[in-house]
Tab-separated table of C-alpha atoms in Angstrom:
chain	number	residue	atom	x	y	z
A	6	MET	CA	88.219	80.016	137.710
A	7	MET	CA	90.378	76.895	137.523
A	8	ILE	CA	90.752	76.819	141.321
A	9	SER	CA	87.015	77.019	141.908
A	10	LEU	CA	86.425	74.168	139.462
A	11	PHE	CA	88.868	71.891	141.252
A	12	SER	CA	87.281	72.822	144.602
A	13	SER	CA	83.978	71.737	143.151
A	14	LEU	CA	85.555	68.462	142.082
A	15	ARG	CA	86.748	67.768	145.656
A	16	ARG	CA	83.325	68.521	147.105
A	17	ARG	CA	81.645	66.173	144.668
A	18	ARG	CA	84.129	63.306	144.625
A	19	ALA	CA	81.898	61.204	146.923
A	20	GLY	CA	79.305	60.983	144.190
A	21	PHE	CA	80.293	59.583	140.842
A	22	LYS	CA	77.433	61.405	139.155
A	23	GLY	CA	78.581	64.736	140.559
A	24	TRP	CA	82.156	63.948	139.577
A	25	SER	CA	81.082	63.099	136.043
A	26	VAL	CA	79.098	66.297	135.642
A	27	THR	CA	81.883	68.484	136.995
A	28	LEU	CA	84.584	66.712	134.957
A	29	SER	CA	82.507	67.267	131.841
A	30	LEU	CA	82.236	70.932	132.726
A	31	LEU	CA	85.991	71.140	133.220
A	32	LEU	CA	86.662	69.563	129.844
A	33	LEU	CA	84.289	71.983	128.188
A	34	MET	CA	86.048	74.911	129.840
A	35	LEU	CA	89.589	73.943	128.848
A	36	PRO	CA	89.435	75.441	125.325
A	37	LEU	CA	88.106	78.680	126.792
A	38	LEU	CA	90.854	78.787	129.411
A	39	ALA	CA	93.483	78.140	126.761
A	40	GLY	CA	92.012	80.929	124.635
A	41	CYS	CA	92.475	83.361	127.516
A	42	ALA	CA	96.163	82.578	127.953
A	43	PRO	CA	98.512	85.575	127.935
A	44	GLY	CA	99.805	86.434	124.458
A	45	SER	CA	97.154	84.356	122.700
A	46	ASN	CA	95.887	86.723	120.016
A	47	GLY	CA	94.844	84.395	117.195
A	48	SER	CA	97.115	86.148	114.722
A	49	GLN	CA	99.213	84.503	111.998
A	50	GLN	CA	96.498	81.888	111.586
A	51	VAL	CA	95.299	80.707	108.190
A	52	SER	CA	91.510	80.540	107.903
A	53	ALA	CA	89.465	77.976	105.995
A	54	ASP	CA	89.322	80.312	102.993
A	55	GLY	CA	93.117	80.579	102.963
A	56	LYS	CA	93.466	84.085	104.422
A	57	LEU	CA	96.222	84.877	106.905
A	58	THR	CA	95.147	86.826	109.978
A	59	LEU	CA	97.531	89.624	110.886
A	60	ASN	CA	97.287	92.117	113.735
A	61	ILE	CA	98.590	95.485	112.551
A	62	ALA	CA	99.565	98.223	115.017
A	63	ASP	CA	98.244	101.642	114.039
A	64	THR	CA	97.452	105.163	115.255
A	65	LEU	CA	94.277	107.224	114.875
A	66	SER	CA	95.728	109.687	112.381
A	67	ASN	CA	97.387	107.198	110.004
A	68	PRO	CA	95.053	106.443	107.059
A	69	VAL	CA	97.125	103.854	105.186
A	70	PHE	CA	96.174	100.629	107.002
A	71	ARG	CA	92.513	101.601	107.395
A	72	ILE	CA	92.209	102.396	103.700
A	73	ALA	CA	93.923	99.107	102.800
A	74	LYS	CA	91.368	97.268	104.931
A	75	THR	CA	88.244	99.271	104.089
A	76	LYS	CA	88.859	99.329	100.332
A	77	GLY	CA	89.680	95.617	100.186
A	78	PHE	CA	93.375	95.834	99.293
A	79	PHE	CA	94.323	93.506	102.165
A	80	ASP	CA	91.560	91.060	101.237
A	81	LYS	CA	92.803	90.979	97.646
A	82	GLN	CA	96.215	89.861	98.950
A	83	GLY	CA	94.755	87.095	101.141
A	84	ILE	CA	95.180	89.009	104.413
A	85	ASP	CA	92.549	89.259	107.132
A	86	ALA	CA	93.797	92.420	108.872
A	87	ASN	CA	92.940	93.351	112.455
A	88	ILE	CA	93.900	96.973	113.080
A	89	ILE	CA	94.871	97.732	116.688
A	90	THR	CA	95.063	101.422	117.602
A	91	PHE	CA	97.720	102.858	119.924
A	92	ALA	CA	98.426	106.373	121.194
A	93	THR	CA	101.811	106.483	119.423
A	94	PRO	CA	103.635	104.364	116.836
A	95	ALA	CA	106.193	103.543	119.553
A	96	GLU	CA	103.478	101.876	121.651
A	97	GLY	CA	102.481	99.871	118.591
A	98	ILE	CA	106.052	98.688	118.097
A	99	ASN	CA	106.258	97.714	121.779
A	100	SER	CA	103.169	95.551	121.271
A	101	LEU	CA	105.264	93.287	119.029
A	102	PHE	CA	107.162	92.119	122.104
A	103	ILE	CA	104.036	90.672	123.741
A	104	LYS	CA	102.677	89.288	120.444
A	105	GLN	CA	99.754	91.688	120.505
A	106	SER	CA	100.613	92.740	116.976
A	107	ASP	CA	102.438	91.184	114.022
A	108	VAL	CA	103.451	94.291	112.075
A	109	ALA	CA	104.146	97.843	113.262
A	110	PHE	CA	105.509	101.117	111.969
A	111	GLY	CA	107.228	104.083	113.522
A	112	ALA	CA	110.122	106.503	113.455
A	113	ASP	CA	113.692	105.214	113.271
A	114	TYR	CA	114.112	105.413	117.055
A	115	PRO	CA	111.443	102.846	118.124
A	116	VAL	CA	112.117	100.722	115.045
A	117	LEU	CA	115.792	100.401	115.988
A	118	ASN	CA	114.855	99.771	119.606
A	119	ALA	CA	112.741	96.832	118.455
A	120	VAL	CA	115.310	95.168	116.193
A	121	SER	CA	118.005	95.572	118.849
A	122	LYS	CA	115.997	93.442	121.274
A	123	GLY	CA	115.585	90.214	119.380
A	124	GLU	CA	114.336	88.442	116.298
A	125	TYR	CA	112.783	91.363	114.429
A	126	SER	CA	113.645	92.924	111.069
A	127	ILE	CA	113.054	96.180	109.216
A	128	ILE	CA	111.033	95.315	106.112
A	129	ALA	CA	110.613	98.747	104.509
A	130	SER	CA	111.002	102.457	104.926
A	131	THR	CA	107.773	104.450	104.797
A	132	GLY	CA	109.654	107.537	103.644
A	133	THR	CA	112.306	109.981	104.736
A	134	GLY	CA	111.356	113.347	106.149
A	135	THR	CA	111.147	116.546	104.147
A	136	ASP	CA	111.347	120.151	105.332
A	137	ALA	CA	107.555	120.395	105.040
A	138	ASN	CA	107.101	117.256	107.107
A	139	ALA	CA	109.571	118.481	109.726
A	140	ALA	CA	107.700	121.769	110.022
A	141	GLN	CA	104.650	119.845	111.245
A	142	TRP	CA	106.515	118.911	114.434
A	143	LYS	CA	105.971	122.061	116.479
A	144	LEU	CA	107.450	123.049	119.829
A	145	PHE	CA	104.890	124.598	122.183
A	146	ALA	CA	106.102	126.409	125.285
A	147	ARG	CA	104.709	128.596	128.031
A	148	SER	CA	104.287	132.211	126.941
A	149	ASP	CA	107.096	133.496	129.160
A	150	ILE	CA	109.581	131.318	127.228
A	151	THR	CA	110.343	133.377	124.133
A	152	GLU	CA	113.781	132.022	123.194
A	153	PRO	CA	115.546	128.658	123.555
A	154	SER	CA	117.927	129.845	126.272
A	155	GLN	CA	114.949	130.334	128.592
A	156	LEU	CA	114.317	126.575	128.573
A	157	LYS	CA	117.266	126.112	130.912
A	158	GLY	CA	116.074	124.583	134.186
A	159	LYS	CA	112.604	123.885	132.766
A	160	LYS	CA	110.576	120.676	132.579
A	161	VAL	CA	109.958	119.447	129.042
A	162	SER	CA	107.873	116.590	127.673
A	163	PHE	CA	108.953	113.559	125.716
A	164	LEU	CA	106.822	110.596	124.683
A	165	ARG	CA	108.257	107.364	126.076
A	166	GLY	CA	109.860	105.082	123.509
A	167	THR	CA	109.945	107.749	120.795
A	168	PHE	CA	112.696	109.760	119.085
A	169	LEU	CA	111.865	112.907	121.053
A	170	PRO	CA	114.871	112.703	123.442
A	171	TYR	CA	117.065	112.784	120.320
A	172	LEU	CA	115.149	115.785	118.965
A	173	TRP	CA	115.505	117.568	122.302
A	174	GLU	CA	119.268	116.971	122.325
A	175	LEU	CA	119.664	118.329	118.802
A	176	TYR	CA	117.425	121.329	119.393
A	177	LEU	CA	119.113	122.250	122.653
A	178	THR	CA	122.713	121.790	121.484
A	179	GLU	CA	122.027	123.663	118.253
A	180	ASN	CA	120.781	126.535	120.407
A	181	GLY	CA	123.698	126.669	122.837
A	182	LEU	CA	122.279	124.440	125.602
A	183	ALA	CA	122.924	120.862	126.726
A	184	ALA	CA	120.394	118.077	127.077
A	185	THR	CA	121.120	118.114	130.809
A	186	ASP	CA	119.988	121.730	131.049
A	187	VAL	CA	116.339	120.604	131.074
A	188	GLU	CA	114.406	117.939	132.944
A	189	GLN	CA	112.725	115.587	130.509
A	190	ILE	CA	109.371	114.207	131.713
A	191	GLY	CA	108.258	110.948	130.068
A	192	GLN	CA	104.625	110.741	128.978
A	193	GLY	CA	102.425	108.253	127.169
A	194	GLY	CA	100.850	110.416	124.490
A	195	PHE	CA	100.044	113.910	123.261
A	196	ASP	CA	96.865	114.066	125.325
A	197	GLU	CA	98.891	113.541	128.491
A	198	ALA	CA	101.335	116.248	127.404
A	199	TYR	CA	98.403	118.585	126.707
A	200	VAL	CA	97.013	118.189	130.218
A	201	ALA	CA	100.463	118.590	131.788
A	202	LEU	CA	101.175	121.776	129.828
A	203	GLN	CA	97.716	123.108	130.665
A	204	LYS	CA	98.259	122.482	134.394
A	205	GLY	CA	101.805	123.855	134.405
A	206	ASP	CA	103.422	120.497	135.202
A	207	ILE	CA	105.661	120.917	132.146
A	208	ASP	CA	106.943	123.979	130.304
A	209	ALA	CA	107.318	122.762	126.716
A	210	ALA	CA	106.326	119.882	124.421
A	211	TRP	CA	106.884	118.753	120.834
A	212	VAL	CA	103.606	117.992	119.031
A	213	THR	CA	102.456	116.857	115.594
A	214	ASN	CA	99.207	115.832	113.825
A	215	ALA	CA	96.787	118.531	112.695
A	216	ALA	CA	94.102	117.665	115.245
A	217	MET	CA	96.583	117.826	118.127
A	218	LEU	CA	98.236	120.987	116.849
A	219	SER	CA	94.848	122.675	116.808
A	220	LYS	CA	94.303	121.736	120.470
A	221	PHE	CA	97.680	123.041	121.609
A	222	GLU	CA	97.308	126.259	119.615
A	223	LYS	CA	94.189	127.068	121.651
A	224	LEU	CA	95.834	126.586	125.051
A	225	ASP	CA	95.894	129.728	127.180
A	226	GLY	CA	99.354	130.905	128.145
A	227	VAL	CA	101.054	128.736	125.501
A	228	HIS	CA	102.607	129.626	122.146
A	229	GLU	CA	104.597	128.019	119.327
A	230	LEU	CA	108.299	128.510	120.028
A	231	SER	CA	109.815	126.652	117.074
A	232	ASP	CA	109.426	123.633	114.795
A	233	MET	CA	111.596	120.715	113.759
A	234	SER	CA	112.428	122.197	110.341
A	235	LYS	CA	114.627	124.692	112.213
A	236	THR	CA	116.811	121.786	113.420
A	237	SER	CA	119.076	119.415	111.480
A	238	LEU	CA	116.750	116.428	112.056
A	239	ARG	CA	114.589	115.086	109.245
A	240	LEU	CA	112.461	112.254	110.536
A	241	ALA	CA	112.446	108.915	108.737
A	242	SER	CA	110.246	105.953	109.560
A	243	GLY	CA	109.922	102.300	108.756
A	244	MET	CA	108.040	99.055	109.219
A	245	VAL	CA	109.162	96.190	111.438
A	246	ALA	CA	108.006	92.581	111.774
A	247	PRO	CA	109.072	89.412	113.616
A	248	ASN	CA	111.467	87.153	111.735
A	249	GLU	CA	109.065	84.297	112.399
A	250	LEU	CA	106.440	85.971	110.201
A	251	LEU	CA	108.965	86.664	107.458
A	252	GLN	CA	110.150	83.055	107.460
A	253	ASN	CA	106.759	81.350	107.720
A	254	HIS	CA	104.670	83.621	105.477
A	255	PRO	CA	106.926	85.414	102.960
A	256	GLU	CA	104.163	85.681	100.338
A	257	ALA	CA	101.845	87.298	102.872
A	258	VAL	CA	104.477	89.923	103.726
A	259	LYS	CA	104.875	90.645	100.031
A	260	GLY	CA	101.084	90.948	99.765
A	261	LEU	CA	100.995	93.223	102.808
A	262	LEU	CA	103.428	95.672	101.222
A	263	THR	CA	101.600	95.492	97.891
A	264	ALA	CA	98.311	96.326	99.604
A	265	ILE	CA	99.856	99.243	101.509
A	266	ASN	CA	101.267	100.678	98.293
A	267	GLU	CA	97.857	100.394	96.619
A	268	ALA	CA	96.270	102.093	99.619
A	269	GLN	CA	98.692	105.017	99.403
A	270	GLN	CA	97.928	105.404	95.697
A	271	PHE	CA	94.212	105.478	96.535
A	272	ILE	CA	94.821	108.109	99.240
A	273	ASP	CA	96.804	110.295	96.820
A	274	GLU	CA	93.973	110.152	94.297
A	275	ASN	CA	91.054	110.338	96.763
A	276	PRO	CA	91.907	112.582	99.721
A	277	GLU	CA	88.276	113.591	100.347
A	278	GLU	CA	87.056	109.981	100.524
A	279	THR	CA	90.045	109.132	102.732
A	280	ALA	CA	89.026	111.896	105.142
A	281	ASP	CA	85.448	110.592	105.138
A	282	ILE	CA	86.607	107.070	105.980
A	283	LEU	CA	88.793	108.187	108.888
A	284	TYR	CA	85.981	110.316	110.283
A	285	LYS	CA	83.535	107.422	110.024
A	286	GLU	CA	85.879	104.842	111.553
A	287	VAL	CA	87.825	106.767	114.218
A	288	LYS	CA	86.166	110.235	114.340
A	289	GLN	CA	89.324	111.904	113.054
A	290	PRO	CA	88.153	115.391	111.943
A	291	ARG	CA	88.013	115.625	108.145
A	292	GLU	CA	89.927	118.895	108.038
A	293	SER	CA	92.703	117.400	110.184
A	294	THR	CA	93.112	114.428	107.864
A	295	LEU	CA	93.209	116.648	104.786
A	296	GLU	CA	95.827	118.865	106.430
A	297	ASP	CA	97.988	115.883	107.452
A	298	LEU	CA	97.831	114.382	103.962
A	299	LYS	CA	99.678	117.394	102.566
A	300	THR	CA	102.897	116.394	104.327
A	301	ASN	CA	102.510	112.832	105.663
A	302	ALA	CA	102.203	110.670	102.555
A	303	TRP	CA	103.884	107.268	102.717
A	304	GLU	CA	106.410	106.192	100.112
A	305	LEU	CA	107.337	102.548	100.579
A	306	GLY	CA	110.868	101.674	99.584
A	307	PHE	CA	114.391	101.588	100.913
A	308	THR	CA	117.048	104.068	99.829
A	309	LEU	CA	120.526	105.106	100.893
A	310	ALA	CA	118.916	108.092	102.636
A	311	ALA	CA	116.722	105.727	104.660
A	312	TYR	CA	119.776	103.669	105.621
A	313	GLU	CA	121.809	106.716	106.624
A	314	SER	CA	118.964	108.036	108.753
A	315	LEU	CA	118.763	104.716	110.606
A	316	GLU	CA	122.544	104.528	111.034
A	317	LYS	CA	122.755	108.059	112.434
A	318	GLN	CA	119.915	107.381	114.868
A	319	LYS	CA	121.500	104.072	115.927
A	320	GLU	CA	124.780	105.806	116.742
A	321	TYR	CA	122.934	108.163	119.090
A	322	MET	CA	121.025	105.308	120.749
A	323	VAL	CA	124.189	103.296	121.343
A	324	ARG	CA	126.015	106.354	122.669
A	325	THR	CA	123.255	107.170	125.153
A	326	GLY	CA	122.752	103.557	126.255
A	327	VAL	CA	119.258	103.109	124.836
A	328	ILE	CA	120.702	100.257	122.767
A	329	LYS	CA	122.877	98.186	125.089
A	330	ALA	CA	124.758	96.169	122.493
A	331	ASP	CA	125.668	97.594	119.106
A	332	PHE	CA	124.850	95.621	115.955
A	333	LYS	CA	125.387	95.812	112.222
A	334	LEU	CA	122.368	97.524	110.700
A	335	ASP	CA	122.469	95.421	107.522
A	336	ASP	CA	121.878	92.313	109.645
A	337	LYS	CA	118.522	93.762	110.714
A	338	LEU	CA	117.274	94.499	107.199
A	339	ASN	CA	115.028	91.985	105.453
A	340	LEU	CA	114.035	93.612	102.181
A	341	THR	CA	113.199	90.458	100.218
A	342	ALA	CA	109.422	90.958	100.253
A	343	LEU	CA	109.803	94.648	99.361
A	344	GLU	CA	112.132	93.821	96.462
A	345	GLN	CA	109.535	91.374	95.152
A	346	ALA	CA	106.514	93.627	95.685
A	347	LEU	CA	108.052	96.956	94.593
A	348	PRO	CA	111.434	96.200	92.998
A	349	ASP	CA	112.073	99.746	91.748
A	350	SER	CA	111.633	101.158	95.245
A	351	VAL	CA	114.720	99.445	96.707
A	352	THR	CA	117.846	101.334	95.687
A	353	TYR	CA	120.010	100.554	98.713
A	354	LYS	CA	121.990	97.327	98.505
A	355	LYS	CA	122.981	95.547	101.716
A	356	GLN	CA	126.733	95.504	102.321
């Protein structure tokens, strides 16, 4: 666009009137061109009414942010929230790097990957995994694979940027195999894994979320081989944000966490309305939401268990080269806003 405008300027330079008209057009276009610049997302801007705009990375099945927005909890805290939906939490965390989002959540693995790469901090844990939660991560395999040993030499799915390579290593080693005994195929989301398993391009995949589990359960020639509760891994997750946001808008981060906590309380007390809202906004089946709510409730805070989960995951990521340079985990924790918003929820003290 810019090139064609300057070409027009050259063609018209013989006539001052033409030059004037085209120059005026160029000046009018400059704000538009600037608005289209890469990474320009309009977030972290304070509006005339004093609200801070924040882009929040989300997934279809997570109700917390949508409830906080729909029920006005973000508004009450002076936050104008834009919710951006991704296929996985890991994709949402990756969007921080290109300034597409300002806040993201995910399992320990992508959270640690983010803070290892630059000026980002962990601001809260959303809860540590229970046996019931772990049981909702199910391993689907082709029907001829009836025991773990038969996975040897097979192609298995992992979602890029997620903790699944770690889960595969634990599952395989705990069942007498090595991670190198399978070929791990990176994919972008559960839908891609579904198609690959259906076509025979892969032999096994880990899956969660009630709606997705229902799809995989109906696949011909596929059955549930195991679930994560039969391994030693209990999944923890957390929230991550750029240090710039924490430094420039500490009260907003406190308000963000307050609003999320209020949203979770609403969800606990109103599961049916929560399911209605998710169906209306993202077409998430009501029965899937209600099923997920039984095991996937958030509990904002930061405990020793949350710290130990992160530390254990970090050790694996450093050992396997996912994290190139080791770091002290405490240096990547910024719990100030959480301590102010929900003081009783922070029981771990930085060393």
